[in-house]
């Protein structure tokens, strides 16, 4: 039961904030409350805010009750700065807009915008934002600003602090100040004269203390996110500017960041990289000093243990396995505006290292595939450690910085500490130019002796970094709870007192993210440690980093993959502590809808996960566990009589289509909603884009003398429900259209025998009937092997999700193609294309993306139409087979904003009928298979 003041707070804000945005459910608070750090606190209340007014309401009501508030953007922070046991305020919808202006030299961004999306908007202008954290495709602007996140190329010159033009803040008293708005600034100077006067006074005091001022200047010559950005007191004279820059790296402890304007930086189009192998750490660090004088955009240092951690991964160079134990690598990147300049820079870089004895000759490459393979080494380091850790342990990535001249000695001393404390799997890598080293190791916090080992190890690390080398305990990951006990040790008492004074100025009641940055508890860094109990073999490697969340279709509706796993872990914790109690059963019931029912199981999360976890596989397995014997038996009966079931579905759709024609759309929608409510949401929801049925596929004798032969396997969805909707009456069904296109190209079409009864198993797998799914796959594999003459003929499946499952489960001898790849490989030379003067939209399905064909779809679309729109930030459509009928809110949530992207388009194209139903329903334009467009714009081109 929640304390009374939290209940009072909830009731107070509920008068002005929608109930759906206020989360008090015990399981949801646990699952949503996690962040990427190795700390765990469970919030009392979570509130999703959609605008500034709601933020001000929360601050007002929290202040009245002295309740702490913590702000959360993406929750990818690593140091425990975005968790709380009080009120957690998350950025909901309505915080992700951006505006590019002043010839793309400036970009105005809201805190809920993912950093990578901002860069994609700027890419057409050859610009980007300065910060480039490794998490940029998941981290949001609010967190990037609040942590002063940097990255591989950003250095200390292009981080948020250095590239901030203006900022919009909401202070704890509810005041809004926009430093880019003269009127707002003038009003603030009048209303907060005292605060600005105090900032000016503090600045003057610092300037008069030459030792303190010198200390501050020295600390920011290298990367440093420990404590507050005290350099603002020296770098700026106007208290408004000082305030604005104090917010950078303040981790939500001083104010809420509502908006910001960045000065953008150049993004060069031409790049080249080289993996330079030095004989030892000293040589690599000596080279860094020379490389800093060259046109080098990034220099990533990797010790031998780092290289060893990835040497057995697919695609890694064989020479990695042959290196001596002291070898140290620098992955160097240079960039330029044109190829000639790039070539000159490469020559200069190579020449400056001529006196070094490298393990292999220095060789730069600008070839895209080779270039990407080199960076896969660097990007694979963190996942490599995470993938081999024992279940129950977490991966810790610490983040320190040293003066460049001390970097080699510091790195070697770190390696000595690893050996002393038996962190044998630990690796070191980092941003060499900044003296910034990350070290990664695994740790079990469920055992007291292991916690003590970590405590003692970190005590020696702190002593080494601060006392021996005068470095930064946190270079770019923020102070959080992780380094809060050591801020004074690193900075000294005078500077630490300044930080406490700044906190007192902006947050006198210590309500904003208390315990972060300023914390009197000397052992806060080893309290509230997160345990990671085993919960499911698919998900046990999850480190709860949140990288998966931006591509999850249910992220704004229920749970994300990270939250699904965190929720399961809570169930496992409670099972271990309580056994099968009544309370555990209640928690399990609470998990059903957000954890299982609303998961699209599309697997896109695995494409973003550092350790490749497909949470959808876990969900499918859990669905299978939930099925009793009767359900499994029914699934088997459906699979055995699949042809009859498919025909029944097709005929039913025809009947419903006739009813739609006679009664009208409004009546059908109303009747469907009422029927669904009457059955407690058990009846699927009809929608206006429902297709009609499909006529039986007619097979014809094959001309065996024709060398052009293809096996065509129409998916079961295509065979049962690919007829036109009522809005598009007159179109052929997909199998007929596909056959027409193939014949136009001169192909003889061969269909598998007993086609009506064949299925790839996708429909069964998504519902958790894995045994029947695999049986149908084996059946299909045997049929296709026979009809294709053991793989001699290509096989076309018209639906991408089915094709992807076929590739994963069918015999490897089969040459399997989905529509995009088949057209580009086999039909481009056999058809005459006449681009249509039309603006179209495309949607790569989840399977299309996982097969790496999204850019190929774009290529094919450009061959067919003059204008192509690709809403890249719309990932999975959320229809998920038939889930769009049974959980329609998932489809609606996943496609939020699609209509704004495609409203100027005439039609949309994809490669899955069920996806196309949902896309059409929520876009305002018809969506069809890309094969319809190809057929429309092509004619035969006979040899």
PDB file of C-alpha atoms in Angstrom, residues 282 303 390 704:
ATOM      1  CA  UNK A 282      52.958   2.479 -24.658  1.00  0.00           C
ATOM      2  CA  UNK A 303      43.656  -3.558 -25.630  1.00  0.00           C
ATOM      3  CA  UNK A 390      27.063 -16.038 -16.340  1.00  0.00           C
ATOM      4  CA  UNK A 704       9.183 -27.843 -69.763  1.00  0.00           C
TER       5      UNK A 704
END
